[in-house]
Coordinates of N, CA, C and O in Angstrom, one line a residue:
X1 N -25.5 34.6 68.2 CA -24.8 34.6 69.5 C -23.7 35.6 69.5 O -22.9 35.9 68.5
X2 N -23.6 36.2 70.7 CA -22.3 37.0 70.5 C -21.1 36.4 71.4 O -21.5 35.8 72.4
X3 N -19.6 36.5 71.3 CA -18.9 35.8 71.7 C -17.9 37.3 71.7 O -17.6 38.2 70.8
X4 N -17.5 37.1 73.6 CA -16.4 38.0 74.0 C -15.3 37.5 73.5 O -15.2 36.3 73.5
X5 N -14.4 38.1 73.2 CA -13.1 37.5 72.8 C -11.7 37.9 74.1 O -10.5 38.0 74.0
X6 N -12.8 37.8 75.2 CA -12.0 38.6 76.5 C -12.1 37.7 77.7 O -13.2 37.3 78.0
X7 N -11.2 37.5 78.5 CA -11.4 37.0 80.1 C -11.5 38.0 80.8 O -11.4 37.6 81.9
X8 N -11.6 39.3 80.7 CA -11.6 40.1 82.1 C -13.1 40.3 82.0 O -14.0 40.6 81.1
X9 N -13.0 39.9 83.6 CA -14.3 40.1 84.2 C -15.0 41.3 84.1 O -16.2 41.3 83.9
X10 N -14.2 42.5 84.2 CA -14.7 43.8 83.9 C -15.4 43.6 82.6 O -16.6 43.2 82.7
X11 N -15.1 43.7 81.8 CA -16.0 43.5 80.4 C -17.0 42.3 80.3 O -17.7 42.5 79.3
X12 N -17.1 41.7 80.7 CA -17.7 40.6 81.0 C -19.2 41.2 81.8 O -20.3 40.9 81.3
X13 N -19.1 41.9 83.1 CA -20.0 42.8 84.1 C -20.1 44.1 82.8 O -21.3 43.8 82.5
X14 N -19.9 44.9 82.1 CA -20.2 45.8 80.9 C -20.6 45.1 80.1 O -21.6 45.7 79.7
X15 N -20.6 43.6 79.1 CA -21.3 43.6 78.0 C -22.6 43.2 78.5 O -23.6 43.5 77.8
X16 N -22.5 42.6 79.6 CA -23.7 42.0 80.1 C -24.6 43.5 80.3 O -25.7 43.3 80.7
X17 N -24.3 44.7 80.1 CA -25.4 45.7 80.1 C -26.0 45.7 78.8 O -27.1 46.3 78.7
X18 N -25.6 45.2 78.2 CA -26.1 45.4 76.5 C -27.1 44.3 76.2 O -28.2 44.4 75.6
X19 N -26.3 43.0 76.7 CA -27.3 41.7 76.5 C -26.5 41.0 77.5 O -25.5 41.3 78.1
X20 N -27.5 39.9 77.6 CA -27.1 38.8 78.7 C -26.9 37.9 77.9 O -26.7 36.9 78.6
X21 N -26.8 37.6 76.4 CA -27.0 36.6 76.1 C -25.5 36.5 74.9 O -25.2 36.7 73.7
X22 N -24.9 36.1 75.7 CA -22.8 36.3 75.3 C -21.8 34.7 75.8 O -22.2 34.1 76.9
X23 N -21.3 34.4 75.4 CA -20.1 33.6 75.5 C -19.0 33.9 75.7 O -18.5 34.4 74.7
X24 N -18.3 33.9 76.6 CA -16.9 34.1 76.7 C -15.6 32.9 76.1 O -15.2 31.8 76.6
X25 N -15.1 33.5 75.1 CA -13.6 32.8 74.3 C -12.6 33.5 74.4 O -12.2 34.1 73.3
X26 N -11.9 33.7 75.4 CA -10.7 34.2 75.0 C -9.8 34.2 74.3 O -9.3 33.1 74.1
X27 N -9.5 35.3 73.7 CA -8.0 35.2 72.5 C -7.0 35.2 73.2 O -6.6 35.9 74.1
X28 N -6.4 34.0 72.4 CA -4.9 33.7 72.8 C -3.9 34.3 71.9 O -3.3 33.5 71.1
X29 N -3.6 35.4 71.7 CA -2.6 36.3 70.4 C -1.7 36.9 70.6 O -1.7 37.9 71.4
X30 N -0.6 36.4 70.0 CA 0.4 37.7 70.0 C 0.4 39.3 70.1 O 0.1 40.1 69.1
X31 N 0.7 39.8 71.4 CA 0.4 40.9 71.5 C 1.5 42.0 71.1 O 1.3 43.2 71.2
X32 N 2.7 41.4 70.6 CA 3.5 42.1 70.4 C 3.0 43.1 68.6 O 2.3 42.6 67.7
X33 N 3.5 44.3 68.5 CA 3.3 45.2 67.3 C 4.4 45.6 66.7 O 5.3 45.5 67.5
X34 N 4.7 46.2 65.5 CA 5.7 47.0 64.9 C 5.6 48.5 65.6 O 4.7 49.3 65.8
X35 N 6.8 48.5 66.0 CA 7.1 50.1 66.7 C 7.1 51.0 65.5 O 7.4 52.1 65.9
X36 N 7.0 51.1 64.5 CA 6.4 52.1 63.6 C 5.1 52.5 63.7 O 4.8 53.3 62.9
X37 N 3.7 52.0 64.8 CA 2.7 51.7 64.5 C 2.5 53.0 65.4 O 3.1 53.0 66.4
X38 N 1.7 53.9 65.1 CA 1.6 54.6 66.4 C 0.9 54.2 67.5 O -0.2 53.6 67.4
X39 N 1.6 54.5 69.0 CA 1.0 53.9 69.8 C -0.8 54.1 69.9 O -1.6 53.3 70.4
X40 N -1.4 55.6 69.3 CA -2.6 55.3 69.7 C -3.4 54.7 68.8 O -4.6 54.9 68.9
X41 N -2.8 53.8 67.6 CA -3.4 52.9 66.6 C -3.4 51.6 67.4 O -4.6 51.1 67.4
X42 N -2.7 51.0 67.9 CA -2.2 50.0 69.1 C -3.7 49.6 69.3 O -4.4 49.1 68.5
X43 N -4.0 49.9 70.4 CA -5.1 49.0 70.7 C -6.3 48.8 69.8 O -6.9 47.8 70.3
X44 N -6.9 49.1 68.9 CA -7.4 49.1 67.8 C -7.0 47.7 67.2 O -7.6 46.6 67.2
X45 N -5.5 48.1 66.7 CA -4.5 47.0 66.0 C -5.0 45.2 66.6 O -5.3 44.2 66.1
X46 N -4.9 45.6 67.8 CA -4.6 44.2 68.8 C -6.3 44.0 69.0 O -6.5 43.0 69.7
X47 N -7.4 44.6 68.6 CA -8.4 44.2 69.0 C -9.2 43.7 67.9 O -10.2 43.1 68.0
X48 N -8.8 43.9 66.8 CA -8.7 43.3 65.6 C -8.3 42.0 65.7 O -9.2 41.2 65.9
X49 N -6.9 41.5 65.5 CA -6.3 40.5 65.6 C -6.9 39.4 66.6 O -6.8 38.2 66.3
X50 N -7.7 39.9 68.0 CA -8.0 39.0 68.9 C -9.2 38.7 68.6 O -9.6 37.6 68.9
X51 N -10.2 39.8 67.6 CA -11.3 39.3 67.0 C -11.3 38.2 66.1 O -12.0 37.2 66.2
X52 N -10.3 38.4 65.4 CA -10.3 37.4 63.9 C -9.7 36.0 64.5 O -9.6 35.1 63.7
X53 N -9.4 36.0 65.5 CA -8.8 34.4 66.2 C -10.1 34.3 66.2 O -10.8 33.7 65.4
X54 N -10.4 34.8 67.1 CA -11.8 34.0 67.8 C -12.9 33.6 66.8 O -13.6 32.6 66.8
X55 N -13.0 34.5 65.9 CA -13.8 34.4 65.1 C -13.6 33.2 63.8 O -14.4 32.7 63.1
X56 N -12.5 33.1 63.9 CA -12.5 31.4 63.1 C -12.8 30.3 63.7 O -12.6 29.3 63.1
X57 N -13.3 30.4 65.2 CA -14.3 29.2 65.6 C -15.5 29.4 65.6 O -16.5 28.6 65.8
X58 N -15.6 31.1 65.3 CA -17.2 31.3 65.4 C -17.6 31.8 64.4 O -18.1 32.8 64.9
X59 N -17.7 31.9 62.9 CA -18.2 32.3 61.9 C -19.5 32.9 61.7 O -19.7 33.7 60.9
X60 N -20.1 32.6 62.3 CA -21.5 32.5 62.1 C -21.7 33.2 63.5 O -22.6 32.6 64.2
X61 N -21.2 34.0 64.1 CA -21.9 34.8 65.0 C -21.1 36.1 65.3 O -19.9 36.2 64.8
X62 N -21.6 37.1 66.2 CA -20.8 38.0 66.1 C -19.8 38.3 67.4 O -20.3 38.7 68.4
X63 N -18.5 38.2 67.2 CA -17.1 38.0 68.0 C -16.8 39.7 68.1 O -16.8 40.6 67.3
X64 N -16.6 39.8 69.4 CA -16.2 41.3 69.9 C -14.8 41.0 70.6 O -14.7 40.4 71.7
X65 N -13.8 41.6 70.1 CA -12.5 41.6 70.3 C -11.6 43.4 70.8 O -11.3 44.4 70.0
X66 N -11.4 43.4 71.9 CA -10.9 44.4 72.5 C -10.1 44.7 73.3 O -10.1 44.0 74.3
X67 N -9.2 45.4 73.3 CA -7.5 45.9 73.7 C -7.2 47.4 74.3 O -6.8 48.3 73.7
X68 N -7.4 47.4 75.6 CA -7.5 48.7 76.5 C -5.4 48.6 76.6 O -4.6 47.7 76.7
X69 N -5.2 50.1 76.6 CA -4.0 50.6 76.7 C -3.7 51.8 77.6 O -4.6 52.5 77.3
X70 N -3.2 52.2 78.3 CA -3.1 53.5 78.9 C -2.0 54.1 78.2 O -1.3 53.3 77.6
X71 N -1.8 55.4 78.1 CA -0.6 55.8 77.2 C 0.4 57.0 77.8 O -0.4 57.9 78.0
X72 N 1.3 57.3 78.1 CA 1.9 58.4 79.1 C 3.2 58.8 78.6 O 4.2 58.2 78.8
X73 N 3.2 60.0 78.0 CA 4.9 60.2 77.6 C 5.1 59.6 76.4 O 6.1 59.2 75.8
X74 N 3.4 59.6 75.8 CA 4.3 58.5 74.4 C 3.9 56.9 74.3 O 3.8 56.2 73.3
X75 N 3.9 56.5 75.6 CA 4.9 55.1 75.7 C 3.4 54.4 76.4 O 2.5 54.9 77.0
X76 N 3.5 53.3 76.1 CA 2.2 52.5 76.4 C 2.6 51.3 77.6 O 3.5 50.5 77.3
X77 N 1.8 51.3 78.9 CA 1.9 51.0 79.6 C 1.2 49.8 80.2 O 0.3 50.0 81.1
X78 N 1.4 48.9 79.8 CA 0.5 47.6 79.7 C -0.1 47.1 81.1 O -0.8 47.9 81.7
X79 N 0.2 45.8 81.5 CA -0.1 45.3 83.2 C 0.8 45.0 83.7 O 1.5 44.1 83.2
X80 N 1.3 45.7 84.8 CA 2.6 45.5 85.2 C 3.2 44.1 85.7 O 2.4 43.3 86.2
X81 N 4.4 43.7 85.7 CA 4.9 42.5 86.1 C 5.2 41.9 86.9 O 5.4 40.7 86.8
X82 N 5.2 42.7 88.3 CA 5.4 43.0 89.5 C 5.3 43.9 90.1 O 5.0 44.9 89.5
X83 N 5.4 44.0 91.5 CA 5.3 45.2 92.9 C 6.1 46.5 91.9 O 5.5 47.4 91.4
X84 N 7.4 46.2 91.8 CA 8.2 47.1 91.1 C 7.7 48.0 90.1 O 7.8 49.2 89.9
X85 N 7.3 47.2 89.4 CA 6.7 47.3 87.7 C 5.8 48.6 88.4 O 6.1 49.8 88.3
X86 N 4.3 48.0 89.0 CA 3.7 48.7 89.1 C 3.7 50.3 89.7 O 3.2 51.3 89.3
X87 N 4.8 49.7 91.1 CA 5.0 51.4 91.5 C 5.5 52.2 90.4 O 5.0 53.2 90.0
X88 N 6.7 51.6 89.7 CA 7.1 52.5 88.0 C 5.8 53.2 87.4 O 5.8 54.4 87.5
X89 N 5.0 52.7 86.9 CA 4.1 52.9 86.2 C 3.3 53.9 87.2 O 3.0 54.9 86.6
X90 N 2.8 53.9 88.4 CA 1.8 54.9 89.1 C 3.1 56.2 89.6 O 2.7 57.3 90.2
X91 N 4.2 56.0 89.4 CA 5.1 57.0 89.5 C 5.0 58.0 88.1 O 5.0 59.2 88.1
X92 N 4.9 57.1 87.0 CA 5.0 57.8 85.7 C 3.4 58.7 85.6 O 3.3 59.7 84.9
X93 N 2.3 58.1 86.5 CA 1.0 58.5 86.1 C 1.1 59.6 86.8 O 0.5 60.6 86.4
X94 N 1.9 59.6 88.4 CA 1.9 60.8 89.2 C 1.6 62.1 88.6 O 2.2 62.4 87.6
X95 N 0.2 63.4 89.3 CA 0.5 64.4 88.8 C 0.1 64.6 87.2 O -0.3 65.7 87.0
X96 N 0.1 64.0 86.2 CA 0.2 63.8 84.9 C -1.3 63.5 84.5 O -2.1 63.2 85.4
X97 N -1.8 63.6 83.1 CA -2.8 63.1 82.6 C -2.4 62.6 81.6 O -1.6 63.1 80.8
X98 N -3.2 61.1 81.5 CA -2.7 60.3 80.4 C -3.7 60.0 79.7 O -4.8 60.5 79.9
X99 N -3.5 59.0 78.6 CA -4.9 58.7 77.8 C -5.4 57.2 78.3 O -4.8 56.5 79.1
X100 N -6.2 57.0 77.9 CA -6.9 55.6 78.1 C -7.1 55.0 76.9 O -8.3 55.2 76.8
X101 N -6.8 54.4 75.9 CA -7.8 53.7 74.6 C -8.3 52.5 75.0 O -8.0 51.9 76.0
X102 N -9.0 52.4 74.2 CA -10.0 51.2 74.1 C -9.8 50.7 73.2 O -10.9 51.1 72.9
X103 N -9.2 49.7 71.8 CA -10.0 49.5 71.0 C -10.7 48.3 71.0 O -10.5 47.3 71.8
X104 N -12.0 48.5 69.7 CA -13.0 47.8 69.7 C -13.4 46.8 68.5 O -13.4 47.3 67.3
X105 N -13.6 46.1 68.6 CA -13.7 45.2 67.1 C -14.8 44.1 67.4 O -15.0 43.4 68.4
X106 N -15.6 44.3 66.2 CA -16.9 43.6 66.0 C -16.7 42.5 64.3 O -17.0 42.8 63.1
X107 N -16.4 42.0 64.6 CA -17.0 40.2 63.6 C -17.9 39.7 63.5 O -18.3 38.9 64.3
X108 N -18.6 40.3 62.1 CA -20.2 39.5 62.2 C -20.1 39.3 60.6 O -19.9 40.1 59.7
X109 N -20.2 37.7 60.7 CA -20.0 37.0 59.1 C -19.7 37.7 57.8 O -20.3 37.9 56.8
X110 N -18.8 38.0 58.2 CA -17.6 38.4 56.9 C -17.3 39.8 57.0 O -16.4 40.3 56.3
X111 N -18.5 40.7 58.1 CA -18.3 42.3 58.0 C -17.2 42.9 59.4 O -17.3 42.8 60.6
X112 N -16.4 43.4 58.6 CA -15.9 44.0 60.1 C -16.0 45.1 60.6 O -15.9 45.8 59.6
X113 N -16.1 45.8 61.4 CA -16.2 47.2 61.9 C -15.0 47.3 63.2 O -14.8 46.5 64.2
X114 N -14.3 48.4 62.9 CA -13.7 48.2 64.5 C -13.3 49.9 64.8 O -13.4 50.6 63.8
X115 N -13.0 50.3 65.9 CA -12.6 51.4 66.5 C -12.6 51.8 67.4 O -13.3 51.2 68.3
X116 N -11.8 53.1 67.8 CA -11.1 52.5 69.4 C -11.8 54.3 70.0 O -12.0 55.3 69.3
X117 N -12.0 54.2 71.4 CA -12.3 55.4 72.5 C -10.9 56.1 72.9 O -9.8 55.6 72.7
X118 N -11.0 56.8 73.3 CA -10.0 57.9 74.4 C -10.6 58.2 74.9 O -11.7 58.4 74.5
X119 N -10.1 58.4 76.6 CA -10.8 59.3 77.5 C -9.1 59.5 78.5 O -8.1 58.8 78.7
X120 N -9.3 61.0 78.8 CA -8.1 61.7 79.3 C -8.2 61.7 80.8 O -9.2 62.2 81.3
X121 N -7.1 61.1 81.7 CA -7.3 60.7 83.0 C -6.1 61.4 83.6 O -5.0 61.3 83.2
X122 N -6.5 62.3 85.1 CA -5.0 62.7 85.3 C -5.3 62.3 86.9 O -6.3 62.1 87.6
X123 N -4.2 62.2 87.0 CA -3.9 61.7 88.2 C -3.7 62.6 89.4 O -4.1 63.6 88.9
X124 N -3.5 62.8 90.4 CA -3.4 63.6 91.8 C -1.8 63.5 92.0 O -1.4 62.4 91.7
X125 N -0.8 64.2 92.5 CA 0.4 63.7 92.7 C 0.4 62.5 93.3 O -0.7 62.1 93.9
X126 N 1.1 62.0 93.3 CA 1.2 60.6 94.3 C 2.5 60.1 95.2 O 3.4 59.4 94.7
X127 N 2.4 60.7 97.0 CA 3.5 60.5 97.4 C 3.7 58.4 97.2 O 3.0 57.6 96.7
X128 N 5.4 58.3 98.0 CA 5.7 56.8 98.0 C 5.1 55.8 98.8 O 5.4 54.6 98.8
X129 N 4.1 56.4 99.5 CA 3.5 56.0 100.6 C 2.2 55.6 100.1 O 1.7 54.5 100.4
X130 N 1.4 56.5 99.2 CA 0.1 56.1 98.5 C -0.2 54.7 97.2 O -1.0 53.9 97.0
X131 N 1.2 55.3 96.7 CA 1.8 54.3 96.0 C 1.5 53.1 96.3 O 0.6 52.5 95.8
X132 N 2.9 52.5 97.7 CA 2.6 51.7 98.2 C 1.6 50.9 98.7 O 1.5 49.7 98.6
X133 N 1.0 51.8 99.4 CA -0.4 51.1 99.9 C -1.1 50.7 98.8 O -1.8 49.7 98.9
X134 N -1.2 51.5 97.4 CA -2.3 50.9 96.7 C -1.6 49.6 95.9 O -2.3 48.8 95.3
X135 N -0.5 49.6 96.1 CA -0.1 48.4 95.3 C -0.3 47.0 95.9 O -0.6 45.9 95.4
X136 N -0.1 47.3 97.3 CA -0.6 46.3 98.4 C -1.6 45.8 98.2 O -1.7 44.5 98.2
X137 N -2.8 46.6 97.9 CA -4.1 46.3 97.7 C -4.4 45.0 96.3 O -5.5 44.5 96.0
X138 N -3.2 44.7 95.7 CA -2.9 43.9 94.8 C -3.7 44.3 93.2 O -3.6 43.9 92.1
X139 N -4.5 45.3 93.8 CA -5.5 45.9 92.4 C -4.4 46.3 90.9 O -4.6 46.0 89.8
X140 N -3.2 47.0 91.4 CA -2.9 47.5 90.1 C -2.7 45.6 89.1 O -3.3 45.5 88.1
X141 N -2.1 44.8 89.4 CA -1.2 43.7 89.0 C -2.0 43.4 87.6 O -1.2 43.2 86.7
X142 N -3.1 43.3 87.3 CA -3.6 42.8 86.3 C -4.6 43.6 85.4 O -5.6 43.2 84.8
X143 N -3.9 45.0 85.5 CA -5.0 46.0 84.8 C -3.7 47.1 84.2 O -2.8 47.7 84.8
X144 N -4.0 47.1 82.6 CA -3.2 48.2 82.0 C -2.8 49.6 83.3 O -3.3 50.1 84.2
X145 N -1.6 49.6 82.8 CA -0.8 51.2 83.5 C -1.0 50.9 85.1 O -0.5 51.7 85.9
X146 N -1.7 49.7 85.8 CA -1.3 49.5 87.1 C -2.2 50.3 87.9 O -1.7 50.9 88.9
X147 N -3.7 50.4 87.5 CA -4.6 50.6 88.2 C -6.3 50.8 87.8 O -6.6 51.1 86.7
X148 N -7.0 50.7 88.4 CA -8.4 50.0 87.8 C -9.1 51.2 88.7 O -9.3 51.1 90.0
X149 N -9.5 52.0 88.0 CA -10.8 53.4 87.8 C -11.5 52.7 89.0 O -11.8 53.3 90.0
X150 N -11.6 51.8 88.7 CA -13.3 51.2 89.5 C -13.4 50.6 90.8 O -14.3 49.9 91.3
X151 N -12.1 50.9 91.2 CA -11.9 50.3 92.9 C -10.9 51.3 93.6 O -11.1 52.6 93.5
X152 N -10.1 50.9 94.3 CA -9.3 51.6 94.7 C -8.4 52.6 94.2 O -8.1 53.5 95.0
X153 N -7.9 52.6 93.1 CA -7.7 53.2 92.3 C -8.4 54.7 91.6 O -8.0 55.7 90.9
X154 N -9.3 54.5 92.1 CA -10.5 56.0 91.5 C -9.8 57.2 92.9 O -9.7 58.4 92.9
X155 N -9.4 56.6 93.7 CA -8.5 57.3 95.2 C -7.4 58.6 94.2 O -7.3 59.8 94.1
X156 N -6.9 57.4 93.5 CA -5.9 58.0 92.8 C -5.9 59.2 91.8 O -5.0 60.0 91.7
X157 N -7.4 59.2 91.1 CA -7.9 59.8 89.8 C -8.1 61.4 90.2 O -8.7 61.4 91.3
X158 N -7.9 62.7 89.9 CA -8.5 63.9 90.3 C -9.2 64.3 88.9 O -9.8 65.3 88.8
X159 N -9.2 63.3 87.7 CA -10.7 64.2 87.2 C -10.4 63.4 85.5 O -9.2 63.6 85.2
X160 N -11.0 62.9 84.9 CA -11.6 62.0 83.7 C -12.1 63.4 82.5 O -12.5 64.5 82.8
X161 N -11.9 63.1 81.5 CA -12.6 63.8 80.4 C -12.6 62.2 79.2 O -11.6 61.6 78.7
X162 N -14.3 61.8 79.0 CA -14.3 61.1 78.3 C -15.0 60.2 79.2 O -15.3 60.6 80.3
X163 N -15.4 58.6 78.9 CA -16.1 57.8 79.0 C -15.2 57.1 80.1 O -14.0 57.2 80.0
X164 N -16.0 56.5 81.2 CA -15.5 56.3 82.3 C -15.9 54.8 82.1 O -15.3 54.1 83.0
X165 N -16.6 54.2 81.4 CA -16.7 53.1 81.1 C -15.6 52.4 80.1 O -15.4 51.2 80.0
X166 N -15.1 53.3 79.6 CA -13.9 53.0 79.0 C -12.3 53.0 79.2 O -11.3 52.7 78.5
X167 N -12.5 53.7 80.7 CA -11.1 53.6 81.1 C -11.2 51.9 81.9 O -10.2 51.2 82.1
X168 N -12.6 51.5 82.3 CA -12.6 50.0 82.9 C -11.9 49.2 82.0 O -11.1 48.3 82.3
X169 N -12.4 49.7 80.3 CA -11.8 48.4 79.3 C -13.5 48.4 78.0 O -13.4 47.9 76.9
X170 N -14.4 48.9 78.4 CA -15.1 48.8 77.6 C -16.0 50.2 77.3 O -16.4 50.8 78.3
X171 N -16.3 50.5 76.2 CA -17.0 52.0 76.2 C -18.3 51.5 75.7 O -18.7 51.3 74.5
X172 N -18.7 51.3 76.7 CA -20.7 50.3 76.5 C -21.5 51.9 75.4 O -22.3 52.0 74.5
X173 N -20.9 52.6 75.8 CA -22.3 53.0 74.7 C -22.2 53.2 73.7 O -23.1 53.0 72.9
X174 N -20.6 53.8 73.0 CA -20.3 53.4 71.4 C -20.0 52.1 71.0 O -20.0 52.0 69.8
X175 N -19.7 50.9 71.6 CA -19.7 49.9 71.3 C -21.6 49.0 71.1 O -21.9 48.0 70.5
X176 N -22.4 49.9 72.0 CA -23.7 49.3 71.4 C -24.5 49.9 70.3 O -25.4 49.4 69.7
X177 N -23.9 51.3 70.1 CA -24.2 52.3 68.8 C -23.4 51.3 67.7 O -24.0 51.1 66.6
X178 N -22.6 51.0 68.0 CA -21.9 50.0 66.6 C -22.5 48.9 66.2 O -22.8 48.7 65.0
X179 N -22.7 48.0 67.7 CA -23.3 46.6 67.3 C -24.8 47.0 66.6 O -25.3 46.0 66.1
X180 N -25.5 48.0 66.6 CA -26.5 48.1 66.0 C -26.5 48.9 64.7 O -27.5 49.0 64.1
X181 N -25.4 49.3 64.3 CA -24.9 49.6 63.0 C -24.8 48.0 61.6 O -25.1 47.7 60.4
X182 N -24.1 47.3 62.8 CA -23.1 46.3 61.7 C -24.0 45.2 61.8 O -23.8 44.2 61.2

């Protein structure tokens, strides 16, 4: 059996390309890290840790644990906390190209494999007005860096280098090159 170690639906509609035949457990984990850690080790780090929860109720099957980050200036920009939050964050994305990681972690009785995607995303300037409106749209609130490729948001995007399935949160084709590895 394989077991998501994720609630977002986005990954949920992606693993379901690989198999239909999955459980959803979400990890409940501390997501905080040591600031020594580099940020593009980070999601990697944290998709690890949500594997290995999950995976001590499920030994005996294989637990996929993953941790999408956006990264800009350095600085890693999680789901914002509010209206505020978010316009911050699509201000910082303004104009700019940032990274996306993925990482990915696979648990299958006692073996681990894990590792993480990039894909380079830049943005279009963005007056206070576009901002606005898309924050309205309520889309940024629950998606790393405060906006989601795959809806309203793609408005925003002027041009991707790398896996576009991975800026959703999951990179379905190295992650099924893996699961057929391990």
């Amino acid at each position: 059996m394989l077991v998501l170690a994720s609630a977002s639906p986005r990954r949920q509609e992606l693993i379901s390309v690989i198999t239909k035949d999955f459980i959803v457990c979400p990890a409940n984990t501390d997501e905080s890290y040591d600031e020594n850690v580099p940020v593009s080790s980070v999601p990697e780090l944290l998709a690890v840790r949500k594997a290995a929860v999950v995976s001590k109720d499920y030994p005996d099957d294989t637990v996929l644990g993953f941790d999408t980050s956006v990264i800009v200036d350095g600085k890693i920009l999680g789901k914002p906390t509010d209206f505020e939050d978010a316009k911050r964050m699509l201000n910082l994305l303004s104009g700019k190209t940032h990274q996306v990681i993925t990482g990915c972690a696979i648990f299958k009785k006692g073996k681990t494999l894990s590792f993480s995607q990039t894909t380079d995303v830049t943005f279009y300037p963005l007056s206070e007005k576009e901002i606005e409106d898309y924050v309205a749209t309520l889309e940024p609130m629950d998606k790393a860096g405060g906006y989601g490729i795959q809806g309203y948001g793609s408005l925003l995007v002027k041009e991707i280098n790398g896996d576009f399935f991975n800026v959703v949160g999951l990179p379905v084709g190295k992650l099924n090159k893996m699961l057929k590895r391990i």
